[in-house]
mmCIF file of N, CA and C in Angstrom:
data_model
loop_
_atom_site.group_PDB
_atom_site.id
_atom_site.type_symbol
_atom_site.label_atom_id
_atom_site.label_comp_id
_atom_site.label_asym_id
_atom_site.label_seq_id
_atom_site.Cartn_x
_atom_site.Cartn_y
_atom_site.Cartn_z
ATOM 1 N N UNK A 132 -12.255 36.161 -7.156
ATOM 2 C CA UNK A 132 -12.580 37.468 -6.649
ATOM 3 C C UNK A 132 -12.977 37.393 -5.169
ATOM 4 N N UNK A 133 -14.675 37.209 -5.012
ATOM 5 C CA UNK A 133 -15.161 37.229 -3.493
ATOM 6 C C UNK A 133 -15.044 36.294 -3.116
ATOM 7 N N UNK A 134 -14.493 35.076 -3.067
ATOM 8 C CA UNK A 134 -15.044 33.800 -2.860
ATOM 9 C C UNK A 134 -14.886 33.200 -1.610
ATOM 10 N N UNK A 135 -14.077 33.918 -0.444
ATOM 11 C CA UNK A 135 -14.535 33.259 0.740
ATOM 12 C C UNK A 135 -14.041 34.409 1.640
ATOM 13 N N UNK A 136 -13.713 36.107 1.012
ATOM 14 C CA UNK A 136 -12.985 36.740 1.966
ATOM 15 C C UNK A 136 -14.603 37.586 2.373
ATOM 16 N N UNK A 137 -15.538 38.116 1.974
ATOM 17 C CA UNK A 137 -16.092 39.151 1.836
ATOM 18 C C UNK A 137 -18.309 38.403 1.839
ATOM 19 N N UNK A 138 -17.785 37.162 2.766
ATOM 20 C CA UNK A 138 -19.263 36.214 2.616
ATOM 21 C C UNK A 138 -19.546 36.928 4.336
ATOM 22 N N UNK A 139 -21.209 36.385 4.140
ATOM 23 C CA UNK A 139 -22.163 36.567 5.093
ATOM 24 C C UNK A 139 -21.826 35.489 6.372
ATOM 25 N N UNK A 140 -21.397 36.175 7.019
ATOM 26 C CA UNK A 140 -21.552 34.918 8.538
ATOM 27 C C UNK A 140 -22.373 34.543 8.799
ATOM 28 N N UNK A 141 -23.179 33.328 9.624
ATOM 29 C CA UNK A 141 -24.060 32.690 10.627
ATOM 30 C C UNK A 141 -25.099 33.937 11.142
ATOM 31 N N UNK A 142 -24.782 34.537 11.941
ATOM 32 C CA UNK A 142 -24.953 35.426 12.429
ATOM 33 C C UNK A 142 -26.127 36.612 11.278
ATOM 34 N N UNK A 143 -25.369 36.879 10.575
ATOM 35 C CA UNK A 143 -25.287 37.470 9.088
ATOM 36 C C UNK A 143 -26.685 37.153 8.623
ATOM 37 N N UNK A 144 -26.868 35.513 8.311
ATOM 38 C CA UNK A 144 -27.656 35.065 7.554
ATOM 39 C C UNK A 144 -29.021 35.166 8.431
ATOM 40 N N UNK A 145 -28.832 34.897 10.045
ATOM 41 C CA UNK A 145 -29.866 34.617 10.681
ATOM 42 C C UNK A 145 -30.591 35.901 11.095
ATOM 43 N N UNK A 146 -29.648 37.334 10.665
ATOM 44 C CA UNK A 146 -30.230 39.020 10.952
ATOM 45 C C UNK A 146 -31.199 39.065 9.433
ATOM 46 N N UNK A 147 -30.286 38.703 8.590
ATOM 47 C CA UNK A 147 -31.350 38.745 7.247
ATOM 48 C C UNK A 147 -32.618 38.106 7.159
ATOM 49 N N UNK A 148 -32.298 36.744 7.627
ATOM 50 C CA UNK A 148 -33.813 36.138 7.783
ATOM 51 C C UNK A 148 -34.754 36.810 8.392
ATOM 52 N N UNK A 149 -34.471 37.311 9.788
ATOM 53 C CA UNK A 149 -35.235 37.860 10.892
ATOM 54 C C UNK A 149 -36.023 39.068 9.891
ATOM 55 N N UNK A 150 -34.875 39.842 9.513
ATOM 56 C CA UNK A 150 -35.679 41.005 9.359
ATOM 57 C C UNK A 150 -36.626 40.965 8.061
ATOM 58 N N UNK A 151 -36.282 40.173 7.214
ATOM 59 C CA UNK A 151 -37.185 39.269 6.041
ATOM 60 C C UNK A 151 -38.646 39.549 6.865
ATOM 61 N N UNK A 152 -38.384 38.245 6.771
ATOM 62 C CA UNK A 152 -40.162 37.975 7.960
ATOM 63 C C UNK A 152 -40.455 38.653 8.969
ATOM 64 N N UNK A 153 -39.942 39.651 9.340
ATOM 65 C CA UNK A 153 -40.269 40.624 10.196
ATOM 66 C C UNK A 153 -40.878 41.933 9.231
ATOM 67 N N UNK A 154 -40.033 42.255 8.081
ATOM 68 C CA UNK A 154 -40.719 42.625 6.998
ATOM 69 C C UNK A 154 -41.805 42.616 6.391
ATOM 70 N N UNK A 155 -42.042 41.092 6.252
ATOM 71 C CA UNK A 155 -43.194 40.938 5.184
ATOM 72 C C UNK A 155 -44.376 40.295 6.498
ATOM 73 N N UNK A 156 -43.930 40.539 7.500
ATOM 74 C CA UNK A 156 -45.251 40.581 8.873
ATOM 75 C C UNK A 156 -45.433 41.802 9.000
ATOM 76 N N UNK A 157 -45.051 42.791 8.803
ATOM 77 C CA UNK A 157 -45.745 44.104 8.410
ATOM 78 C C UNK A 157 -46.352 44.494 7.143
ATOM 79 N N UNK A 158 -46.003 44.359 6.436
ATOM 80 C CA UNK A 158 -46.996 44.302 5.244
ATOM 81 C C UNK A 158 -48.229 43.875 5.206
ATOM 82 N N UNK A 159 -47.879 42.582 5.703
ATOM 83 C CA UNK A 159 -49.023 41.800 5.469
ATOM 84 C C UNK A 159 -50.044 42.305 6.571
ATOM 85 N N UNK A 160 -49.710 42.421 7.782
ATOM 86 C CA UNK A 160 -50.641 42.852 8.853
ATOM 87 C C UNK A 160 -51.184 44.185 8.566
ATOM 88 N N UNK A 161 -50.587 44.978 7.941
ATOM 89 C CA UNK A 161 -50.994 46.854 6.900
ATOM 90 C C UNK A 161 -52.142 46.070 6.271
ATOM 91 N N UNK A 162 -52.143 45.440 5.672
ATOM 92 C CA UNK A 162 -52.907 45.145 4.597
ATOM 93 C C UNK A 162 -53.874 44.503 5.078
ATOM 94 N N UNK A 163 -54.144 43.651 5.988
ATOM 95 C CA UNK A 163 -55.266 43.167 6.820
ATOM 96 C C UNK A 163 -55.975 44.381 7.347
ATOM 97 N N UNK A 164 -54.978 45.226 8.149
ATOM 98 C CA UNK A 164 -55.791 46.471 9.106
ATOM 99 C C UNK A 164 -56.595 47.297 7.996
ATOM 100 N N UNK A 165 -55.877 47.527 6.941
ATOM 101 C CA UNK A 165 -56.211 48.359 5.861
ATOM 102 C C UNK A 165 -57.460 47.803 4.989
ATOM 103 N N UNK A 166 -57.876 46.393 4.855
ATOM 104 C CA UNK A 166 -58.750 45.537 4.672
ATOM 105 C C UNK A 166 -60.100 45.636 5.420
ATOM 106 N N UNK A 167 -59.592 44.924 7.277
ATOM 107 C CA UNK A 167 -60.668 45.494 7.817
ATOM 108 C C UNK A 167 -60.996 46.588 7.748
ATOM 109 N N UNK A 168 -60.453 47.961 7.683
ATOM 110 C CA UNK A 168 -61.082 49.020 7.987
ATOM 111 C C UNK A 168 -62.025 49.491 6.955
ATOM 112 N N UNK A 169 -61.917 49.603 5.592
ATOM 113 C CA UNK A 169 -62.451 49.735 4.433
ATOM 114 C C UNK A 169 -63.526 48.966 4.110
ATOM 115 N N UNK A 170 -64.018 47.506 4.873
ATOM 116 C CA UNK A 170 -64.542 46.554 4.358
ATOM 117 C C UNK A 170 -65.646 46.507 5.183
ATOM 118 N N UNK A 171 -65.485 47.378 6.490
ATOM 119 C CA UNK A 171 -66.290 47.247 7.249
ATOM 120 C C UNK A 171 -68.009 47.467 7.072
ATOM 121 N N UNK A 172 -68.962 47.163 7.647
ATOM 122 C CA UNK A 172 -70.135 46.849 6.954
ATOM 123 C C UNK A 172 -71.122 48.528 6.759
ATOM 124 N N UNK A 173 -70.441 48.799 7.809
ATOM 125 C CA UNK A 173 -71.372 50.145 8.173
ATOM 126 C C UNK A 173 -70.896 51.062 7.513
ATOM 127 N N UNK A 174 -69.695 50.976 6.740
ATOM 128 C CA UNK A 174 -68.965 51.962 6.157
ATOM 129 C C UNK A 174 -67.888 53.162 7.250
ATOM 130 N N UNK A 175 -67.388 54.518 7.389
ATOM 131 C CA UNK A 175 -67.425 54.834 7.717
ATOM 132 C C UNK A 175 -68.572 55.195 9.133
ATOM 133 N N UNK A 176 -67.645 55.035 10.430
ATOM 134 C CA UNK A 176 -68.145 55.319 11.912
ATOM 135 C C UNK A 176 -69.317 56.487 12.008
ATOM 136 N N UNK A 177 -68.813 57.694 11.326
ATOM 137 C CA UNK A 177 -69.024 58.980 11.940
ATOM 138 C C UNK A 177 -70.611 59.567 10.726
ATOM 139 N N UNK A 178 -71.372 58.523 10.163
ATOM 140 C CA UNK A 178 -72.640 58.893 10.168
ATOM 141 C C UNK A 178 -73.479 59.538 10.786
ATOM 142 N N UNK A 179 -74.149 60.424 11.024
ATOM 143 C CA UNK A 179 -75.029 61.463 11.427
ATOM 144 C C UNK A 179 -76.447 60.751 11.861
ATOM 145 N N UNK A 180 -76.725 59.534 11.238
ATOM 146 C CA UNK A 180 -78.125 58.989 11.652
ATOM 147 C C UNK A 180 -77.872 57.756 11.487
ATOM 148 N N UNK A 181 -76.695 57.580 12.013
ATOM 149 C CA UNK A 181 -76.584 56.182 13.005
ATOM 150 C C UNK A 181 -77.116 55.914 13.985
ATOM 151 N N UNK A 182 -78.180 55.017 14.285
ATOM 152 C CA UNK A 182 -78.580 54.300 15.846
ATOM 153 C C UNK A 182 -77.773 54.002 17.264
ATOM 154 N N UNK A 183 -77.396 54.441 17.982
ATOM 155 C CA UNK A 183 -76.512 53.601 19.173
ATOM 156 C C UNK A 183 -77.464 51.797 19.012
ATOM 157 N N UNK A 184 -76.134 51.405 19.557
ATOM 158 C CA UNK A 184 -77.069 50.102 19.841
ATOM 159 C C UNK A 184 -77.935 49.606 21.202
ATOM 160 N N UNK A 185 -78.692 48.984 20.781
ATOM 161 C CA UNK A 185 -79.713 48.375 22.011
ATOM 162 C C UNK A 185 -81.119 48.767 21.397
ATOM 163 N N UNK A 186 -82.072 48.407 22.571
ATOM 164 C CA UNK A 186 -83.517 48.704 21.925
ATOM 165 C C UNK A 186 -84.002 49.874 21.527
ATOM 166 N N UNK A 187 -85.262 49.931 21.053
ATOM 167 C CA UNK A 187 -85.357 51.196 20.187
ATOM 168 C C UNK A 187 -85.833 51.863 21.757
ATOM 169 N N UNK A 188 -86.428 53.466 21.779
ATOM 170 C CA UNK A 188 -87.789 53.633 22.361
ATOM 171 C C UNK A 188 -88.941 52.961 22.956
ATOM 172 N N UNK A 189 -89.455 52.847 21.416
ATOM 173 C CA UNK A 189 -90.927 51.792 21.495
ATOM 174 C C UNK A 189 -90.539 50.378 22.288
ATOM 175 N N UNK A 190 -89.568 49.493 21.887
ATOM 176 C CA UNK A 190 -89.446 48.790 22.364
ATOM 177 C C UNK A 190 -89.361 48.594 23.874
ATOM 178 N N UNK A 191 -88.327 49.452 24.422
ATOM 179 C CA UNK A 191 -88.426 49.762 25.623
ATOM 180 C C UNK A 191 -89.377 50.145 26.582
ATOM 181 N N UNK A 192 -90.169 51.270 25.500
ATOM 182 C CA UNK A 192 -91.944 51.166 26.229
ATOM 183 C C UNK A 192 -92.655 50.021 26.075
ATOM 184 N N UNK A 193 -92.566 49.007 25.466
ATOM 185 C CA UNK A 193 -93.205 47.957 25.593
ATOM 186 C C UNK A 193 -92.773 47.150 26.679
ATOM 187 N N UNK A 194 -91.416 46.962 26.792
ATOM 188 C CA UNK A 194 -91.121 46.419 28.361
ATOM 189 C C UNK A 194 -91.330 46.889 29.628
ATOM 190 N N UNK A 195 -91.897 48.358 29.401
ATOM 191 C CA UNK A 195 -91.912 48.935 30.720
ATOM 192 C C UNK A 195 -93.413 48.310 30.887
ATOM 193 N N UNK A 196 -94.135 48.138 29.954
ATOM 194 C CA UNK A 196 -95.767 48.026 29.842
ATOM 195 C C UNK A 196 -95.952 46.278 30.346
ATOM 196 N N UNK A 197 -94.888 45.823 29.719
ATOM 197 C CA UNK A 197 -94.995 44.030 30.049
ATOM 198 C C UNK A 197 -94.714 43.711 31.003
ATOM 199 N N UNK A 198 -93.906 44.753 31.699
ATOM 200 C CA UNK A 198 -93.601 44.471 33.270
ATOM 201 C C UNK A 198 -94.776 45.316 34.336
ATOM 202 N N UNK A 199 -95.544 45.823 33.419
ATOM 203 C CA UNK A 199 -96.501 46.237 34.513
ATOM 204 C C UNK A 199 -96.349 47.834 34.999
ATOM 205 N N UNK A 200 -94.880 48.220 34.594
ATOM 206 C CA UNK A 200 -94.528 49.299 35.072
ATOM 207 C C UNK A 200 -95.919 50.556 35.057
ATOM 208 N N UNK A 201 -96.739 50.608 33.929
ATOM 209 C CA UNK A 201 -97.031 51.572 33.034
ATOM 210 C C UNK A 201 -98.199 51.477 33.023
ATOM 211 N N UNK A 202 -99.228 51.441 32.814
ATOM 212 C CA UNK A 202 -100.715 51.066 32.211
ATOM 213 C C UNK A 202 -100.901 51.109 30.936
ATOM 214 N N UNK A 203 -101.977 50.574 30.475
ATOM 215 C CA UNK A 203 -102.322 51.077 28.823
ATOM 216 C C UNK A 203 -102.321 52.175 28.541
ATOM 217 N N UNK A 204 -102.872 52.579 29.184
ATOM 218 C CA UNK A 204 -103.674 53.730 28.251
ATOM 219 C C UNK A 204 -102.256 54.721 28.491
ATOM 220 N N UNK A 205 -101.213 54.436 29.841
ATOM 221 C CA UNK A 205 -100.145 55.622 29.545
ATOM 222 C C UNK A 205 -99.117 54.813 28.467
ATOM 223 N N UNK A 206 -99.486 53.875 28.498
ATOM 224 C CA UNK A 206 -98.513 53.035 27.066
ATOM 225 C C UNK A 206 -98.945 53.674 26.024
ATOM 226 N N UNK A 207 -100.644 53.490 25.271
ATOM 227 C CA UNK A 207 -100.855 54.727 24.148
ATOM 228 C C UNK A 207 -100.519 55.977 24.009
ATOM 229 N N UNK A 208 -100.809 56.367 25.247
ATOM 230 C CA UNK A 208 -99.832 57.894 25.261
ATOM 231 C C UNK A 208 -98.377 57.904 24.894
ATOM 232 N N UNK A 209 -97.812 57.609 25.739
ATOM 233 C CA UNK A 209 -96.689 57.741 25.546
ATOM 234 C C UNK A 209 -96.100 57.014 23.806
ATOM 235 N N UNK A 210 -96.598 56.317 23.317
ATOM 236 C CA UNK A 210 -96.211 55.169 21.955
ATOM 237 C C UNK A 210 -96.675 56.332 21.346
ATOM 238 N N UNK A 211 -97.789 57.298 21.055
ATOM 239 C CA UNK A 211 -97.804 58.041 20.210
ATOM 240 C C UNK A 211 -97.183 59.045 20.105
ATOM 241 N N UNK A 212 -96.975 59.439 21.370
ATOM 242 C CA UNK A 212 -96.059 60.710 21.309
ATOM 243 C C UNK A 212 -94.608 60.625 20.896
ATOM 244 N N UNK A 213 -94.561 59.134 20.980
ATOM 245 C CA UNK A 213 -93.370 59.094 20.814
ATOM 246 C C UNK A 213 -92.997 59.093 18.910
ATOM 247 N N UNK A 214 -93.795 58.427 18.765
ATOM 248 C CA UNK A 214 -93.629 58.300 17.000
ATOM 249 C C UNK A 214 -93.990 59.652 16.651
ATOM 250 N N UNK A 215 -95.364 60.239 17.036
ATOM 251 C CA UNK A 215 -94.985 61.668 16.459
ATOM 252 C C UNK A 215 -93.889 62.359 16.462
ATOM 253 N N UNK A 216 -92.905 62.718 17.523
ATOM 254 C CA UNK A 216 -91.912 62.750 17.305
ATOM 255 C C UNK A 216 -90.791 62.347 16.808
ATOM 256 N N UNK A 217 -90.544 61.137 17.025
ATOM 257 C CA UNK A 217 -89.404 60.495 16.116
ATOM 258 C C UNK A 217 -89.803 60.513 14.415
ATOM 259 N N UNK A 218 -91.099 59.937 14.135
ATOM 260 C CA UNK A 218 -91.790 60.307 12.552
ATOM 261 C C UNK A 218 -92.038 58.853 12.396
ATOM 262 N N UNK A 219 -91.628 57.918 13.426
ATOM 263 C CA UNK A 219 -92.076 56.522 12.780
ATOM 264 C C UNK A 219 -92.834 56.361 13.085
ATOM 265 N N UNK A 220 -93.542 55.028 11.800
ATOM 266 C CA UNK A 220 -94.543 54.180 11.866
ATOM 267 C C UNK A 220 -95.304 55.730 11.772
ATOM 268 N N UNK A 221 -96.923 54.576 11.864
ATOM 269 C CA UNK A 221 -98.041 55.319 11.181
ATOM 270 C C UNK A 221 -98.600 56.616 12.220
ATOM 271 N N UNK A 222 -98.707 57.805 12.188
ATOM 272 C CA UNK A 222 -99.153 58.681 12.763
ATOM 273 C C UNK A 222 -100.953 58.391 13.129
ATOM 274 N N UNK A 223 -101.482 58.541 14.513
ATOM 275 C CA UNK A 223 -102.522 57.917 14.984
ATOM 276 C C UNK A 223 -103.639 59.239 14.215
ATOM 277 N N UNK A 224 -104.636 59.509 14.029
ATOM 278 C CA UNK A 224 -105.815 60.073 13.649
ATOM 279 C C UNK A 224 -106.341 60.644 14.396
ATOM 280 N N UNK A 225 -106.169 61.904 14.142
ATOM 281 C CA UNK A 225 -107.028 62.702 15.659
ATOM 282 C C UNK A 225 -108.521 62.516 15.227
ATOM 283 N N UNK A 226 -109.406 62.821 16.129
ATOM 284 C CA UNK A 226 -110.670 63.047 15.720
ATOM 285 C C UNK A 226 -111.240 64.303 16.252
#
C-alpha cells in the first residue's frame, strides 16, 4: 500500500518534533504560571487590609526618636495618638 510513496521526509520529522516540544513547553509552563499564581502565600493581591510593605508607624516613630529627631515626651504623644487611632496595642489610661 503506503510503503515508501506517501512517508514523512527529514524535514517532516524534524517540524513534528519541533512542534512536539514546543507543545508540551506550553503546557507545562500554563501549569507552572497557573501553580504559582494559586499557591501564592497571601492568597489573592486585592485584600482590603493588606499592609504595604516596610515599617509600621510606631516603628518609624521610634527611629525618628533614636535618631534624636523627636523628644520623649513628643514620642509619647505622638505613639499614643497614634494607636488610638490605628486601635493597636493597649490604649493608654486617661486620668
Amino acid at each position: 500500500m503506503f510503503w515508501y510513496d506517501h512517508d514523512v521526509g527529514g524535514w517532516g520529522w524534524f517540524a513534528m518534533s519541533a512542534g512536539t516540544i514546543l507543545f508540551w513547553a506550553l503546557i507545562i509552563t500554563f501549569g507552572v504560571l497557573l501553580y504559582r499564581a494559586l499557591a501564592r502565600p497571601g492568597g489573592s493581591g486585592d485584600r482590603s487590609d493588606a499592609r504595604p510593605p516596610g515599617p509600621s508607624p510606631e516603628q518609624f516613630l521610634a527611629e525618628r526618636f533614636a535618631r534624636g529627631e523627636i523628644d520623649e515626651d513628643e514620642y509619647h504623644r505622638r505613639l499614643t495618638v497614634l494607636r488610638e487611632t490605628t486601635g493597636s496595642g493597649p490604649r493608654p489610661s486617661h486620668r
